[in-house]
Short mmCIF file of C-alpha atoms in Angstrom, two decimals:
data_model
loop_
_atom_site.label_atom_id
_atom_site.label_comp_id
_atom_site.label_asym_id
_atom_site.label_seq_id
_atom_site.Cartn_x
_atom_site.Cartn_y
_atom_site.Cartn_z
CA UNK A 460 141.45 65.53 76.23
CA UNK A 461 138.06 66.25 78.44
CA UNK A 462 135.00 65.82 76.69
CA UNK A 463 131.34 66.84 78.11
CA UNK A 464 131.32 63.56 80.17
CA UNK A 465 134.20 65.66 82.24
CA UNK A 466 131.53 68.67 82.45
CA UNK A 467 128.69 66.27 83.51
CA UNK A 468 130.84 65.05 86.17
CA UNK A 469 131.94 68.39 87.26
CA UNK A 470 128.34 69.35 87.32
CA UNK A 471 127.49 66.43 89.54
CA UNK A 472 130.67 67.12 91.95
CA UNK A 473 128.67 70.67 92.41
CA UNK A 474 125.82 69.76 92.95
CA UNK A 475 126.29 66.48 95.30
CA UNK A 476 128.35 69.19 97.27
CA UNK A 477 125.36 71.70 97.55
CA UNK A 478 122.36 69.75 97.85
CA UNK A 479 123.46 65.71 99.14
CA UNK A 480 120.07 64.91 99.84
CA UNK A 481 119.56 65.06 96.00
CA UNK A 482 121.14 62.15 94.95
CA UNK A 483 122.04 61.60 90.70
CA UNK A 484 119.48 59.72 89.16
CA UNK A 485 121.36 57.78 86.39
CA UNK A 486 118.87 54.74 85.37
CA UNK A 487 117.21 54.92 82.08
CA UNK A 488 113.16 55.61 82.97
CA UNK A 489 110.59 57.49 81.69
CA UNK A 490 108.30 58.10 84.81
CA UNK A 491 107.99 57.51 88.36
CA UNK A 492 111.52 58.97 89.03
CA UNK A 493 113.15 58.20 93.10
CA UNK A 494 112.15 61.87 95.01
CA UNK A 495 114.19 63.52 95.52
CA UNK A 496 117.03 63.13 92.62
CA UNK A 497 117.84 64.95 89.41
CA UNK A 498 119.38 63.93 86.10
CA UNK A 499 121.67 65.60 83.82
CA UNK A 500 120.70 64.61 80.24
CA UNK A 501 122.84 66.07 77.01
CA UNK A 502 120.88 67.30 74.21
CA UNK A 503 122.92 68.38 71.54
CA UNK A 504 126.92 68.74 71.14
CA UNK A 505 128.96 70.47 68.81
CA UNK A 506 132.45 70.84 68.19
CA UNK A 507 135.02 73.16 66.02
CA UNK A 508 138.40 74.42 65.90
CA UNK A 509 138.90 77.90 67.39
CA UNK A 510 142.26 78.44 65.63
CA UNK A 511 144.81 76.00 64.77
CA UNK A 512 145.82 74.02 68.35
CA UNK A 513 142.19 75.09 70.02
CA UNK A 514 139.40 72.87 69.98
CA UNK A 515 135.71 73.94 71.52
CA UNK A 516 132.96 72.01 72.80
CA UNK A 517 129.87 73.88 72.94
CA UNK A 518 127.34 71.49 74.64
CA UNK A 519 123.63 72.15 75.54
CA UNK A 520 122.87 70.14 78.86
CA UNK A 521 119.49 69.95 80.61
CA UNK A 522 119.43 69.26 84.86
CA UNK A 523 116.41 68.08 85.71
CA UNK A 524 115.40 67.99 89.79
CA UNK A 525 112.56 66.57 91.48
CA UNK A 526 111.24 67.57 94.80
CA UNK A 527 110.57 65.02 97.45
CA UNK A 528 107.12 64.63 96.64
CA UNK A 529 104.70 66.09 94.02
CA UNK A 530 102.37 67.90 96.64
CA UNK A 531 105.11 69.95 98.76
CA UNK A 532 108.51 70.88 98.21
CA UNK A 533 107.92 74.26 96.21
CA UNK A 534 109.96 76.88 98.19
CA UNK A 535 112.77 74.52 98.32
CA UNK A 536 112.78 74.29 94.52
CA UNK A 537 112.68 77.76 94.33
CA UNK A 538 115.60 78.10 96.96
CA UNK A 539 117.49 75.68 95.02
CA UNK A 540 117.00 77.53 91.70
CA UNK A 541 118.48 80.73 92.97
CA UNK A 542 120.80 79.23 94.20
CA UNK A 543 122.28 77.18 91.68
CA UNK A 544 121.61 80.27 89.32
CA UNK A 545 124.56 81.70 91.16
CA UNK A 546 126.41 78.82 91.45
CA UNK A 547 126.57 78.41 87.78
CA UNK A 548 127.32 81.81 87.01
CA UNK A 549 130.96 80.70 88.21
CA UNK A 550 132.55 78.95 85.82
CA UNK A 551 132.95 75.37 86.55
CA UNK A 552 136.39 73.31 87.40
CA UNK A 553 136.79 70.11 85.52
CA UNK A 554 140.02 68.04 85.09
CA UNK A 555 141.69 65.40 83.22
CA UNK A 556 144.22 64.68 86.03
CA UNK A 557 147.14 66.85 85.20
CA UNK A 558 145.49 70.28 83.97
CA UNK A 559 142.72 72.15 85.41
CA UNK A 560 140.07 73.60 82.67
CA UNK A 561 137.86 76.01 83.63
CA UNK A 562 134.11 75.69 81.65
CA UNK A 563 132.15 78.47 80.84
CA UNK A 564 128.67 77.79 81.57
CA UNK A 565 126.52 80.15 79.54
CA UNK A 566 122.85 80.59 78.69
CA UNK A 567 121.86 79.31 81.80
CA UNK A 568 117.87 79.12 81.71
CA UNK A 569 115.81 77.65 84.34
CA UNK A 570 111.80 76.83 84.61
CA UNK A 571 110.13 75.67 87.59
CA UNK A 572 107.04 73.09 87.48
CA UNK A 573 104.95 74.13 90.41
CA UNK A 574 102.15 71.61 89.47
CA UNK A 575 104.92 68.50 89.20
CA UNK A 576 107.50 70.54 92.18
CA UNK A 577 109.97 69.75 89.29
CA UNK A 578 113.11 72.46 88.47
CA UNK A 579 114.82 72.29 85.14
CA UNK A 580 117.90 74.10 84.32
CA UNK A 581 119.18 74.66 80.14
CA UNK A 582 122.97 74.97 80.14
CA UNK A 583 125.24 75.70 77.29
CA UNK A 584 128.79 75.16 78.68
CA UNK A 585 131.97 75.95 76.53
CA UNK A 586 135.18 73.80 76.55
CA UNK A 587 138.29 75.42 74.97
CA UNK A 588 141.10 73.18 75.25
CA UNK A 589 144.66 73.42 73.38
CA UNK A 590 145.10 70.13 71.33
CA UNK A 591 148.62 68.68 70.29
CA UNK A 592 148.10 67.75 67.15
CA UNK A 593 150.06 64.81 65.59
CA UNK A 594 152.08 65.39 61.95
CA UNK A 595 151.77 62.92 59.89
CA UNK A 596 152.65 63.63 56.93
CA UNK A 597 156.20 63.88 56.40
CA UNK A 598 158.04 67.13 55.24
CA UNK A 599 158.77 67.30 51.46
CA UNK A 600 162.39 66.87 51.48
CA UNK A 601 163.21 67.33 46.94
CA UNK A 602 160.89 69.40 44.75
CA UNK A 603 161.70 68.72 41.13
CA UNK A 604 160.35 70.82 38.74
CA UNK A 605 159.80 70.30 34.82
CA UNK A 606 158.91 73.54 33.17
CA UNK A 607 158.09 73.49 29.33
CA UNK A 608 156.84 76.14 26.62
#
């Protein structure tokens, strides 16, 4: 079953492709972050069943990108948002080796950090996957039933 680590990985695969001089920034820091890189951070995920077999993931996923330094990079930034604004219009390809799932990534909002040359991009991206589920309870086989009045 795929999980949002399967979107964050798709995610990477797209971007790596687009922009390879960003590299994925995947050490735990606060500050001074490498430039240029990005990180994809998860902020909040919830799960339900659609209908009986169906299972959604809604997840709400933040990219974060840095320019190469903090006093020139703008139009590049900029270039990259509208770009990846299209880009993630599409929905994105992720797969657990045998089937390929197609994630809708919605709500897409970006803001761009002229001051810091720093892009951010909100995603909410939908999984629906069909899930076997497992019986295990057995089937009643004898129903006895005492009636008295």
């Amino acid at each position: 079953m795929l999980s949002v680590i399967d979107i964050i990985r798709g995610l990477s695969d797209l971007i790596s492709k687009n922009y390879p001089n960003y590299p994925i920034c995947d050490m735990d820091i606060d500050e001074d972050y490498p430039r240029p890189s990005y990180f994809i951070d998860v902020e909040d995920v919830q799960t339900n069943w659609e209908a009986s077999d169906y299972l959604r993931e809604s997840s709400n996923i933040k990219i974060v990108f840095f320019a190469e330094n903090r006093y020139e990079g703008f139009l590049d930034l900029l270039d990259m948002k509208n770009n990846l604004t299209i880009l993630f219009n599409d929905p994105l390809l992720v797969s657990d080796g045998k089937t390929d799932y197609y994630v809708s990534l919605l709500n897409t909002n970006s803001e761009l950090y002229k001051s810091d040359k720093v892009l951010t991009f909100d995603i909410t991206a939908d999984l629906i996957q069909k899930v076997e589920r497992v019986e295990n309870n057995p089937n009643m086989e004898e129903l006895s039933v005492n009636i008295t009045q």
